[in-house]
mmCIF file of N, CA, C and O in Angstrom:
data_model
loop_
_atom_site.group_PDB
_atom_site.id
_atom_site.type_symbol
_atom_site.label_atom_id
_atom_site.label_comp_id
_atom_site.label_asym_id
_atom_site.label_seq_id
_atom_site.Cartn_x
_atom_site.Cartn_y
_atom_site.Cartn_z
ATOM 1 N N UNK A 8 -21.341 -2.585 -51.863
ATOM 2 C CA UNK A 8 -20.883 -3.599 -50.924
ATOM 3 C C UNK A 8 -20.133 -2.962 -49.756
ATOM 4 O O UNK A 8 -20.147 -3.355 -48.590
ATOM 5 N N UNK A 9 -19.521 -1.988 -50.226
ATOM 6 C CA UNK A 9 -18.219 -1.617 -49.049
ATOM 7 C C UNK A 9 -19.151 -0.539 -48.177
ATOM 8 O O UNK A 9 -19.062 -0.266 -46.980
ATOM 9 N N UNK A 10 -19.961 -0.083 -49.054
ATOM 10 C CA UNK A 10 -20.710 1.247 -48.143
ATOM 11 C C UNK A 10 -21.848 0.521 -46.950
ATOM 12 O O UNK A 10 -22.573 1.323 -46.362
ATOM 13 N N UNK A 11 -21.932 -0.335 -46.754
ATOM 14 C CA UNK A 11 -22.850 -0.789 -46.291
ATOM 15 C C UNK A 11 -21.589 -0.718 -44.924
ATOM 16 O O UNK A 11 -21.458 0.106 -44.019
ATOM 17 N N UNK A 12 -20.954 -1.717 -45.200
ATOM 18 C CA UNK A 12 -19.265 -2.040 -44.033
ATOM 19 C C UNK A 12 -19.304 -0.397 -43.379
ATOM 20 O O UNK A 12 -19.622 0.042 -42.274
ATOM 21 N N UNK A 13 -18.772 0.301 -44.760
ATOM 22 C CA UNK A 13 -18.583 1.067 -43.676
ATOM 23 C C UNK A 13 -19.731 2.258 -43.196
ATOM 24 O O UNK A 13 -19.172 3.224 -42.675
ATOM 25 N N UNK A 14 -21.135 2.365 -43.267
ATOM 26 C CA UNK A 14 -21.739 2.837 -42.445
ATOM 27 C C UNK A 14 -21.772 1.651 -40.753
ATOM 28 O O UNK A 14 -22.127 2.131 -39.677
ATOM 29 N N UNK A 15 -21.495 0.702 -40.844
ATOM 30 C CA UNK A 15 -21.594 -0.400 -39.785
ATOM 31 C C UNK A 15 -20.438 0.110 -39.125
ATOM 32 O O UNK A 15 -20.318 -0.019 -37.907
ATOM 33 N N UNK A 16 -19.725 0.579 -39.703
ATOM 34 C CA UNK A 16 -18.688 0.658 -38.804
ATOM 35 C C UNK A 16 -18.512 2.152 -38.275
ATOM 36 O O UNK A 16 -18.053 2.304 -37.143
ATOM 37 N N UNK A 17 -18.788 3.034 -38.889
ATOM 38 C CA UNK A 17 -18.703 4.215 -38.475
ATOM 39 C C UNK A 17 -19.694 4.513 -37.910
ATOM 40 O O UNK A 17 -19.599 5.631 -37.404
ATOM 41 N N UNK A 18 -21.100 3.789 -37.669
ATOM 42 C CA UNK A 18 -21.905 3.494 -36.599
ATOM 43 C C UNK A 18 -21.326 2.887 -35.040
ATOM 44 O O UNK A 18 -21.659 3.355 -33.952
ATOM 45 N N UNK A 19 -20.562 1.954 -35.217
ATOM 46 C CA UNK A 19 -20.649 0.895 -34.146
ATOM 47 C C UNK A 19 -19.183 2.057 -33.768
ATOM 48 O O UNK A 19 -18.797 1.834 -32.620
ATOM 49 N N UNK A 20 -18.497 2.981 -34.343
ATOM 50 C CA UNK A 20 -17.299 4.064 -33.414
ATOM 51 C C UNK A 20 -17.341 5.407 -32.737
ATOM 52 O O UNK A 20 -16.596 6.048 -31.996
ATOM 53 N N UNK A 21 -19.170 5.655 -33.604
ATOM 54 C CA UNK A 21 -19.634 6.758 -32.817
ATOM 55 C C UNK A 21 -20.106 6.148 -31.545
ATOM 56 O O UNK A 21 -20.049 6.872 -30.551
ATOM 57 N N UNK A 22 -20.736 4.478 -31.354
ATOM 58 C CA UNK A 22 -21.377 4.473 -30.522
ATOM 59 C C UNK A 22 -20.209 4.012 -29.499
ATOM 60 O O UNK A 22 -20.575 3.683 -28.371
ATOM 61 N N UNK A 23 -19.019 3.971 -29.770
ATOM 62 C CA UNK A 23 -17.899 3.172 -28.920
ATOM 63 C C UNK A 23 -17.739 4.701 -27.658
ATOM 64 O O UNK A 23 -17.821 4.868 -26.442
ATOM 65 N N UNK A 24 -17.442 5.641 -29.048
ATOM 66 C CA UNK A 24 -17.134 7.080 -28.536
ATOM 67 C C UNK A 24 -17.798 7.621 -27.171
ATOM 68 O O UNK A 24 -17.421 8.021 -26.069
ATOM 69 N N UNK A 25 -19.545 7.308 -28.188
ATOM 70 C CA UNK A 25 -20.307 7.776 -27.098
ATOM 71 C C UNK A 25 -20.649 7.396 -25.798
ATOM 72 O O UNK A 25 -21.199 7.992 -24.873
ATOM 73 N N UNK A 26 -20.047 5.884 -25.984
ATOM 74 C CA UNK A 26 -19.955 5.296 -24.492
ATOM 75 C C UNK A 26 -18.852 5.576 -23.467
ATOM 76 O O UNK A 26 -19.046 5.603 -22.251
ATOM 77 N N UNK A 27 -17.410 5.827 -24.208
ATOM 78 C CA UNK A 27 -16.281 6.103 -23.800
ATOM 79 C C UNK A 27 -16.396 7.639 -22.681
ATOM 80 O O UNK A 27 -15.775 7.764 -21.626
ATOM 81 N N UNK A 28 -17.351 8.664 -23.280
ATOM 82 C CA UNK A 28 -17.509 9.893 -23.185
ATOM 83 C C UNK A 28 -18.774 9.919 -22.146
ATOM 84 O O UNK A 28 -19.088 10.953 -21.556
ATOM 85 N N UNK A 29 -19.330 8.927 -22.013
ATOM 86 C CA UNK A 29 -20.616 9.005 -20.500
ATOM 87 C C UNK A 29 -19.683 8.512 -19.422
ATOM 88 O O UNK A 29 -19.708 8.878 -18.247
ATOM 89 N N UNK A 30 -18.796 7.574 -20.001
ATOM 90 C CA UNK A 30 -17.940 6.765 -18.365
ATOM 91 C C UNK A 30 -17.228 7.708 -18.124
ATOM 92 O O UNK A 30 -17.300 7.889 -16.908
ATOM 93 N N UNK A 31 -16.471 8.538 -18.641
ATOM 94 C CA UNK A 31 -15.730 9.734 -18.011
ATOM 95 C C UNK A 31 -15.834 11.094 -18.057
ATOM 96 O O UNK A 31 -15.053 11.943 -18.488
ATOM 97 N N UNK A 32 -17.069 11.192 -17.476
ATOM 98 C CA UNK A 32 -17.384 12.723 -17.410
ATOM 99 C C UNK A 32 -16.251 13.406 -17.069
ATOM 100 O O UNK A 32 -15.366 13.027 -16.303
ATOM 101 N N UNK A 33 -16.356 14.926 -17.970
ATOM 102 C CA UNK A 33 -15.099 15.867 -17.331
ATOM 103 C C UNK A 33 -15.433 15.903 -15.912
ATOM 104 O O UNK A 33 -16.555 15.530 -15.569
ATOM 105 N N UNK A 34 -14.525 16.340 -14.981
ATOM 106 C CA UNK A 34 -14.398 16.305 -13.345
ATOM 107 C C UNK A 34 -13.869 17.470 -13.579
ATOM 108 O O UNK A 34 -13.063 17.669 -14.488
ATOM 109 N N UNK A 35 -14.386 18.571 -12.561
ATOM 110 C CA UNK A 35 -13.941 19.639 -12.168
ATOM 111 C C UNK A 35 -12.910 19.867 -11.027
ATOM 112 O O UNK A 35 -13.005 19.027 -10.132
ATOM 113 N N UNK A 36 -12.182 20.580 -10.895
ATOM 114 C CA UNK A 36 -10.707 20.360 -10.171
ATOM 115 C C UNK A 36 -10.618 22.199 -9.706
ATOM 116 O O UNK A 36 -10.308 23.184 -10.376
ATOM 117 N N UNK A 37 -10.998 22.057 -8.434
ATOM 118 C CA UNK A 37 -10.398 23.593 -7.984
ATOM 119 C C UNK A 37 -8.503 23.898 -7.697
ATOM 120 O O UNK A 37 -7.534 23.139 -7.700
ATOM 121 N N UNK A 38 -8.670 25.446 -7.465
ATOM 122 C CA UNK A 38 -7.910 26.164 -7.904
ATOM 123 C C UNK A 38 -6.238 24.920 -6.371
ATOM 124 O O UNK A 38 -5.137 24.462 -6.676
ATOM 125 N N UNK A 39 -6.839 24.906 -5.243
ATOM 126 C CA UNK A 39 -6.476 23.838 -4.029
ATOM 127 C C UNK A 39 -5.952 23.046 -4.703
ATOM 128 O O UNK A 39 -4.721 23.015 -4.722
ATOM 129 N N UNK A 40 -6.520 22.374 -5.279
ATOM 130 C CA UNK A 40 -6.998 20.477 -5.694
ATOM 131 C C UNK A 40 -5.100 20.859 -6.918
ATOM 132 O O UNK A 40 -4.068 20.214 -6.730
ATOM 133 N N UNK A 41 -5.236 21.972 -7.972
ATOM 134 C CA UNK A 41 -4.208 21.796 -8.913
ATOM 135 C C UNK A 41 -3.088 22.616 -8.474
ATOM 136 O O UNK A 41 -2.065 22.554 -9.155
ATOM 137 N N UNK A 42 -3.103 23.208 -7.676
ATOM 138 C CA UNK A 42 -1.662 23.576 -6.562
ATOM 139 C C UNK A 42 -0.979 22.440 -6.159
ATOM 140 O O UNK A 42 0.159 22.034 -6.392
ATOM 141 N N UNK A 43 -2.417 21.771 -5.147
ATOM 142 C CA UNK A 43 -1.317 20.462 -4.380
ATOM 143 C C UNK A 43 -0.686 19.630 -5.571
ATOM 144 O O UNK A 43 0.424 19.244 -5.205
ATOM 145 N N UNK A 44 -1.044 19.103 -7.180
ATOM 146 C CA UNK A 44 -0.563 18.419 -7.788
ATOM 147 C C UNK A 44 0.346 18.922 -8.552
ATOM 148 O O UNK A 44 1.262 18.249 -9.023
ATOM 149 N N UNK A 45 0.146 20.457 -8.799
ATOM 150 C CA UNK A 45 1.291 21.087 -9.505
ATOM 151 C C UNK A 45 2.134 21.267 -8.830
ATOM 152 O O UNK A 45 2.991 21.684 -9.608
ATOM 153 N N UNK A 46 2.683 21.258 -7.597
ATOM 154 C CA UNK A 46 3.317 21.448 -6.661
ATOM 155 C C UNK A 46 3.985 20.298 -6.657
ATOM 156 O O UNK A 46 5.093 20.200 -7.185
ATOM 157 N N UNK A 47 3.338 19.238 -6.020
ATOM 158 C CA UNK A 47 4.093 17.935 -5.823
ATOM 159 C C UNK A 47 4.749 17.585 -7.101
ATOM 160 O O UNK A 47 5.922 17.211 -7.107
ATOM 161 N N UNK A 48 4.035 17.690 -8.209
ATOM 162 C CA UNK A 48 4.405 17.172 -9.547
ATOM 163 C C UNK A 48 5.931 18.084 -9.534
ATOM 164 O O UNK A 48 6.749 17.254 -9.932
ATOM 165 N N UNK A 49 6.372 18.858 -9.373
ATOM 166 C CA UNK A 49 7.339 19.569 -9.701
ATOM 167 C C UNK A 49 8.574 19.476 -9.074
ATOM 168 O O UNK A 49 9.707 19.670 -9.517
ATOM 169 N N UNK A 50 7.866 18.889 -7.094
ATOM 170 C CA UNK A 50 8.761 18.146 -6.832
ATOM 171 C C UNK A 50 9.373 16.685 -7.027
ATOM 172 O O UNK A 50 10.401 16.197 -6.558
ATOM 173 N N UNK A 51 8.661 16.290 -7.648
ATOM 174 C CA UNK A 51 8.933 15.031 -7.928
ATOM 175 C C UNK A 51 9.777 15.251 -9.635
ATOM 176 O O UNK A 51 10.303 14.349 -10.287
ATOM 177 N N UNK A 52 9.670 16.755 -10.026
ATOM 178 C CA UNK A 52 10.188 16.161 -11.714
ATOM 179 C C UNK A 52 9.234 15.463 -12.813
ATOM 180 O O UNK A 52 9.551 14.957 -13.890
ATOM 181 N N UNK A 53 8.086 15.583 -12.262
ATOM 182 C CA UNK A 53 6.690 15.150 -12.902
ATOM 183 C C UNK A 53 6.151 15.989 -13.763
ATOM 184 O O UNK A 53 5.221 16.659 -13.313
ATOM 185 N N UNK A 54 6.588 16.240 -15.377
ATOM 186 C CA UNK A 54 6.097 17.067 -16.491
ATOM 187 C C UNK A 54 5.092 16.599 -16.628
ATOM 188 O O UNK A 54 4.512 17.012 -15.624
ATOM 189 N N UNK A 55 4.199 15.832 -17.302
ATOM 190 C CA UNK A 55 3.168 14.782 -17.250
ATOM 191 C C UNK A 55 2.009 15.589 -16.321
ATOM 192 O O UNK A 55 1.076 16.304 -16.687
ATOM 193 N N UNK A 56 2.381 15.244 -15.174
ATOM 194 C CA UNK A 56 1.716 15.743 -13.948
ATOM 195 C C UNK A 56 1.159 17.367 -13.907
ATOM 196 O O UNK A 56 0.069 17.839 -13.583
ATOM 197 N N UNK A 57 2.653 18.101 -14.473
ATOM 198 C CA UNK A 57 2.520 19.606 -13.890
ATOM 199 C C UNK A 57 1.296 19.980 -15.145
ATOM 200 O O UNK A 57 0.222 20.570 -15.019
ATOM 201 N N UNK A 58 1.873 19.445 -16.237
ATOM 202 C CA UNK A 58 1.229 19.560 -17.554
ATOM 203 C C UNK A 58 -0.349 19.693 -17.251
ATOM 204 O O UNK A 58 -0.764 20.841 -17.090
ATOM 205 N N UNK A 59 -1.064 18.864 -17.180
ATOM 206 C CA UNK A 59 -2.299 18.046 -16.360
ATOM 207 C C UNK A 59 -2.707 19.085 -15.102
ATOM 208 O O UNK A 59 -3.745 19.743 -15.178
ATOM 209 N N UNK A 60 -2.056 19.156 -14.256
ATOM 210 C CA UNK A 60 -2.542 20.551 -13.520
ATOM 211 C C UNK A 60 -2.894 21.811 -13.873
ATOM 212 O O UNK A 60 -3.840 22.484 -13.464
ATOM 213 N N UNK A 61 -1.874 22.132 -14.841
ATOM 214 C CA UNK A 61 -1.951 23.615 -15.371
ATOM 215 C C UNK A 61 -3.150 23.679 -16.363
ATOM 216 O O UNK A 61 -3.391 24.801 -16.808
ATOM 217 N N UNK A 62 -3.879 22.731 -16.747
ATOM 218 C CA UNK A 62 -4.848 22.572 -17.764
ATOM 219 C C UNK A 62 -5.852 22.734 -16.490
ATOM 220 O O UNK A 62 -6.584 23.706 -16.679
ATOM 221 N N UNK A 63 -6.064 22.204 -15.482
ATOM 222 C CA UNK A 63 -7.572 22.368 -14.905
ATOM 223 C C UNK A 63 -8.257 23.698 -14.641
ATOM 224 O O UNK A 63 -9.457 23.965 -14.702
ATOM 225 N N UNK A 64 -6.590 24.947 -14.144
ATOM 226 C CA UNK A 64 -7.281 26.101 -13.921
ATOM 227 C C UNK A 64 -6.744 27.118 -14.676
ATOM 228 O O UNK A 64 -5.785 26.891 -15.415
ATOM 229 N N UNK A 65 -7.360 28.480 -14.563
ATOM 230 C CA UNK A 65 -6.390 29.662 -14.892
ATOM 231 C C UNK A 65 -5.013 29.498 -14.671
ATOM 232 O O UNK A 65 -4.579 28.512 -14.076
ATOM 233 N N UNK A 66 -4.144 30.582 -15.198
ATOM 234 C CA UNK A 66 -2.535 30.682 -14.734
ATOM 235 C C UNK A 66 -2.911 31.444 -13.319
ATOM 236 O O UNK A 66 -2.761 30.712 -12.341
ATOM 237 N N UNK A 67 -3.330 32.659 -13.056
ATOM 238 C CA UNK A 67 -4.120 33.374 -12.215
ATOM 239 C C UNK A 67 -4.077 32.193 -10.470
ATOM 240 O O UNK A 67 -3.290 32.016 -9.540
ATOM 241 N N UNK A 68 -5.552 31.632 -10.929
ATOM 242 C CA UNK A 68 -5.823 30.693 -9.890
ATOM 243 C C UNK A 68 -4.893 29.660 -9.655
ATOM 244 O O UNK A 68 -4.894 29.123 -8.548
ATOM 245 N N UNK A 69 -4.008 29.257 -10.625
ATOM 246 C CA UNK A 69 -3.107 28.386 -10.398
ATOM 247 C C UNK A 69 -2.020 29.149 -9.159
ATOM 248 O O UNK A 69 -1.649 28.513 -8.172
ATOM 249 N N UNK A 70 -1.762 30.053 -9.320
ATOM 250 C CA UNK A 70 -0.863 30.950 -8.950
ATOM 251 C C UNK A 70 -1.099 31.411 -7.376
ATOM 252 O O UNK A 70 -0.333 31.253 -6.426
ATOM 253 N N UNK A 71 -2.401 32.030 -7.405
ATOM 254 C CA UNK A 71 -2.801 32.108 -5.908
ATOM 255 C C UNK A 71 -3.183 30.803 -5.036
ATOM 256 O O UNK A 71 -3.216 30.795 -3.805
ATOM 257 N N UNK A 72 -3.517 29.495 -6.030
ATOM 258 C CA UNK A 72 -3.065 28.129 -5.070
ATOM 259 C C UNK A 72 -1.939 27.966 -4.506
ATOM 260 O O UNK A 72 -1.866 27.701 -3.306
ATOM 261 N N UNK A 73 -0.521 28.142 -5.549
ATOM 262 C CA UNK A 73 0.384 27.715 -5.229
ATOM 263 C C UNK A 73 1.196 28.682 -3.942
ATOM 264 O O UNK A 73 1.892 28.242 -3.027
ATOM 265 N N UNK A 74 0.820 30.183 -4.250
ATOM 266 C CA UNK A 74 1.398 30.866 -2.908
ATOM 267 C C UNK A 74 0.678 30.349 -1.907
ATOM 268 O O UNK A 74 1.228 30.142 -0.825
ATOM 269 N N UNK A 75 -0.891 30.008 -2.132
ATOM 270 C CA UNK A 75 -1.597 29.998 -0.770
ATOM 271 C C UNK A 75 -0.964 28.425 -0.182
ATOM 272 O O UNK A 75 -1.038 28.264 1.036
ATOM 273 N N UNK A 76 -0.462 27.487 -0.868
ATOM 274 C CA UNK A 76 -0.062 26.272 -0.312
ATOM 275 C C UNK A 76 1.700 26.542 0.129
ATOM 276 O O UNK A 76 2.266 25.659 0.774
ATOM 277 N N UNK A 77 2.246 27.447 -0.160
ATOM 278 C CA UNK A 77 3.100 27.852 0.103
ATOM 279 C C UNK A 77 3.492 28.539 1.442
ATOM 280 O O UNK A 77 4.525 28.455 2.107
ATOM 281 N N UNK A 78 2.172 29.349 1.659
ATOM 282 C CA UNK A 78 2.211 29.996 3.100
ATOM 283 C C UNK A 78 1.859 29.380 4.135
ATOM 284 O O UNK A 78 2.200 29.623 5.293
ATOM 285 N N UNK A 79 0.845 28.187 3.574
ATOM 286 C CA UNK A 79 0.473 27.134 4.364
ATOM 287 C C UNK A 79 1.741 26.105 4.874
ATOM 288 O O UNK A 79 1.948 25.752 6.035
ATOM 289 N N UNK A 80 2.307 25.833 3.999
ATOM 290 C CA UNK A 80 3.551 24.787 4.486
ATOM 291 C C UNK A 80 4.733 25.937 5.316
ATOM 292 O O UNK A 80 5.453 25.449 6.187
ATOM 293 N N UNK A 81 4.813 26.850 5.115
ATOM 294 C CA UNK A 81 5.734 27.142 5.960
ATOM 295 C C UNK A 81 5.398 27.692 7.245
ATOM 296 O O UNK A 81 6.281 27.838 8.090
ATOM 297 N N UNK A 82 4.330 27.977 7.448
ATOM 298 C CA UNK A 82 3.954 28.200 8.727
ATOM 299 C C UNK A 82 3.562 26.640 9.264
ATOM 300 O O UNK A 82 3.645 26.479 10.481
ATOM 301 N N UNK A 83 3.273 25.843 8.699
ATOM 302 C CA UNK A 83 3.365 24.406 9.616
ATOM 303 C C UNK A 83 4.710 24.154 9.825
ATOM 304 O O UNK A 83 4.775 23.505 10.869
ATOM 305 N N UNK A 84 6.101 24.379 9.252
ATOM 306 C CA UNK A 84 6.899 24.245 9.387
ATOM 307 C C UNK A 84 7.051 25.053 10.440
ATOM 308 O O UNK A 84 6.737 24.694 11.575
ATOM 309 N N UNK A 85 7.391 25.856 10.252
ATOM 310 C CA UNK A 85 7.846 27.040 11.468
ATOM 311 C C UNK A 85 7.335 26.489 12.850
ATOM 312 O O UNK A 85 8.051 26.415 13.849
ATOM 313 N N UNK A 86 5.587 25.986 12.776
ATOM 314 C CA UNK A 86 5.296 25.635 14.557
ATOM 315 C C UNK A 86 5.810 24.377 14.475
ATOM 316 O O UNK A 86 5.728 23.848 15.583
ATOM 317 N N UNK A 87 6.410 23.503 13.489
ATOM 318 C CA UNK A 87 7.107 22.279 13.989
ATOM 319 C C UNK A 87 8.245 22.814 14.537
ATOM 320 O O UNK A 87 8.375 22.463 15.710
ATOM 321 N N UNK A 88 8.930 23.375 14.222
ATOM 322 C CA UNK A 88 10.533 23.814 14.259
ATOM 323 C C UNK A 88 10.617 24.720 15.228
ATOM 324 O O UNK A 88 11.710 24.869 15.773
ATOM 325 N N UNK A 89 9.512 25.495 15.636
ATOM 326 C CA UNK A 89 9.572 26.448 16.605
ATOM 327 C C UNK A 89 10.250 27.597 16.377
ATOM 328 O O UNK A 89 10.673 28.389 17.219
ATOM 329 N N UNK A 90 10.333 27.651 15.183
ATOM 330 C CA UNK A 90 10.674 29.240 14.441
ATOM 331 C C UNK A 90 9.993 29.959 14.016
ATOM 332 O O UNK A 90 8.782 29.757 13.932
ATOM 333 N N UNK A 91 10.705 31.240 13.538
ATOM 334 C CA UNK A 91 9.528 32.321 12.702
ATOM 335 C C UNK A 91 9.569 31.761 11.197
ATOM 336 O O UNK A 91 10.566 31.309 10.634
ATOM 337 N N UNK A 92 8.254 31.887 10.656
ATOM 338 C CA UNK A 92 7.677 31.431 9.367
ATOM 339 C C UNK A 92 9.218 32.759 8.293
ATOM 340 O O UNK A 92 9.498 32.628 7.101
ATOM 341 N N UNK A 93 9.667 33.522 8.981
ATOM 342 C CA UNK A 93 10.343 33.829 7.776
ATOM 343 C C UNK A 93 11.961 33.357 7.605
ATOM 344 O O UNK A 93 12.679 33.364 6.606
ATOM 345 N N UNK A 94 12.259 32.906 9.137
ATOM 346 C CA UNK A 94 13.497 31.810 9.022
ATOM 347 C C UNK A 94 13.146 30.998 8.546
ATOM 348 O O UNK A 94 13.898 30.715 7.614
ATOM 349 N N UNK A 95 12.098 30.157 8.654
ATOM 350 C CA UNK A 95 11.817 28.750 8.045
ATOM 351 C C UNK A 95 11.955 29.390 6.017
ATOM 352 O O UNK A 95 12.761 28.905 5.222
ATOM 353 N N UNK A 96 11.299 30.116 5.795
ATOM 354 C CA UNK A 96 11.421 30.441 4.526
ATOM 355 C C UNK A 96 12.781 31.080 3.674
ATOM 356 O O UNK A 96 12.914 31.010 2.452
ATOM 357 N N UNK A 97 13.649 31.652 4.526
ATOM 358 C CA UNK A 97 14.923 32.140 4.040
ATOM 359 C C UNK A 97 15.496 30.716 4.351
ATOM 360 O O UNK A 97 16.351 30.360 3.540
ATOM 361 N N UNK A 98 15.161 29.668 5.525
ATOM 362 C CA UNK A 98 16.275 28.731 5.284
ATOM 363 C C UNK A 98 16.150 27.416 4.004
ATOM 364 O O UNK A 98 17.135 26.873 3.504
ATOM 365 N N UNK A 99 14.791 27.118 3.677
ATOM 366 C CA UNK A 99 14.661 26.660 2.336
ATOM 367 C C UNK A 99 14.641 26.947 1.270
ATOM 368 O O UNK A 99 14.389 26.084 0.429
ATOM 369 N N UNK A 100 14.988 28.728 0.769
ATOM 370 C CA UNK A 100 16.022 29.078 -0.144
ATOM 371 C C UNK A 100 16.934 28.984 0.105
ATOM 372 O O UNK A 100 17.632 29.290 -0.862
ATOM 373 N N UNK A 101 17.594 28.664 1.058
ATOM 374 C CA UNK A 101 19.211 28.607 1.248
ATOM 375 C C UNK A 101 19.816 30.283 1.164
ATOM 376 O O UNK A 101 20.889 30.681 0.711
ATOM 377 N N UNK A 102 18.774 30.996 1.734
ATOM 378 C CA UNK A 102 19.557 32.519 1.871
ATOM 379 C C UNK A 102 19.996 32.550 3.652
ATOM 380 O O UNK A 102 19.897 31.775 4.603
ATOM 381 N N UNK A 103 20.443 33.734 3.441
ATOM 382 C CA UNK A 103 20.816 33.605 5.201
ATOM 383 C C UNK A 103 19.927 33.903 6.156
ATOM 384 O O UNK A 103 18.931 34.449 5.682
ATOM 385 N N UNK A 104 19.900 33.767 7.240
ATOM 386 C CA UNK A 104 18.879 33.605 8.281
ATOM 387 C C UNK A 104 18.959 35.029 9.006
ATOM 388 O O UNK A 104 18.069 35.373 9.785
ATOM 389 N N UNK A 105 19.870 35.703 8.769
ATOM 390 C CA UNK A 105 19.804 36.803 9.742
ATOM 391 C C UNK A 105 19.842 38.480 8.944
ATOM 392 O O UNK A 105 19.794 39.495 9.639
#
């Protein structure tokens, strides 16, 4: 009696699964794509977030995102501010400027 139930049912959870698993194909996420979120996530205090980033790529590629978004923001800073990219960078460590 019961084996019948539960092949029905352990039928009808593979097929739940297997539907669950076509609607959300894995998505691939470059090395860019988990900088900008590991980044933001960190400014914001977002474990959750950073967590979730650090899973899409290498530590490696994670790493050369985050300098490369790093060199990127401070040289946009710098031509906003009209400074050199390495004042702009000693003054958001809070080291000295000169």
């Amino acid at each position: 009696m019961f084996g019948g139930i539960r092949k029905s049912l352990t039928s009808f959870l593979r097929s739940r699964r297997s539907e669950a698993s076509v609607g959300r194909e894995k998505r691939t996420h470059n090395l860019f794509e988990a900088a900008a979120v590991y980044v933001s996530a960190c400014a914001e205090d977002d474990q959750d977030q950073m967590d979730e980033a650090v899973a899409w790529v290498s530590p490696e590629a994670l790493s050369f995102g985050v300098n490369e978004l790093a060199c990127r923001a401070v040289i946009a800073l710098a031509r906003e501010r009209d400074e050199s990219p390495q004042t702009v960078a000693r003054e958001l460590l809070g080291l000295p400027t000169t």
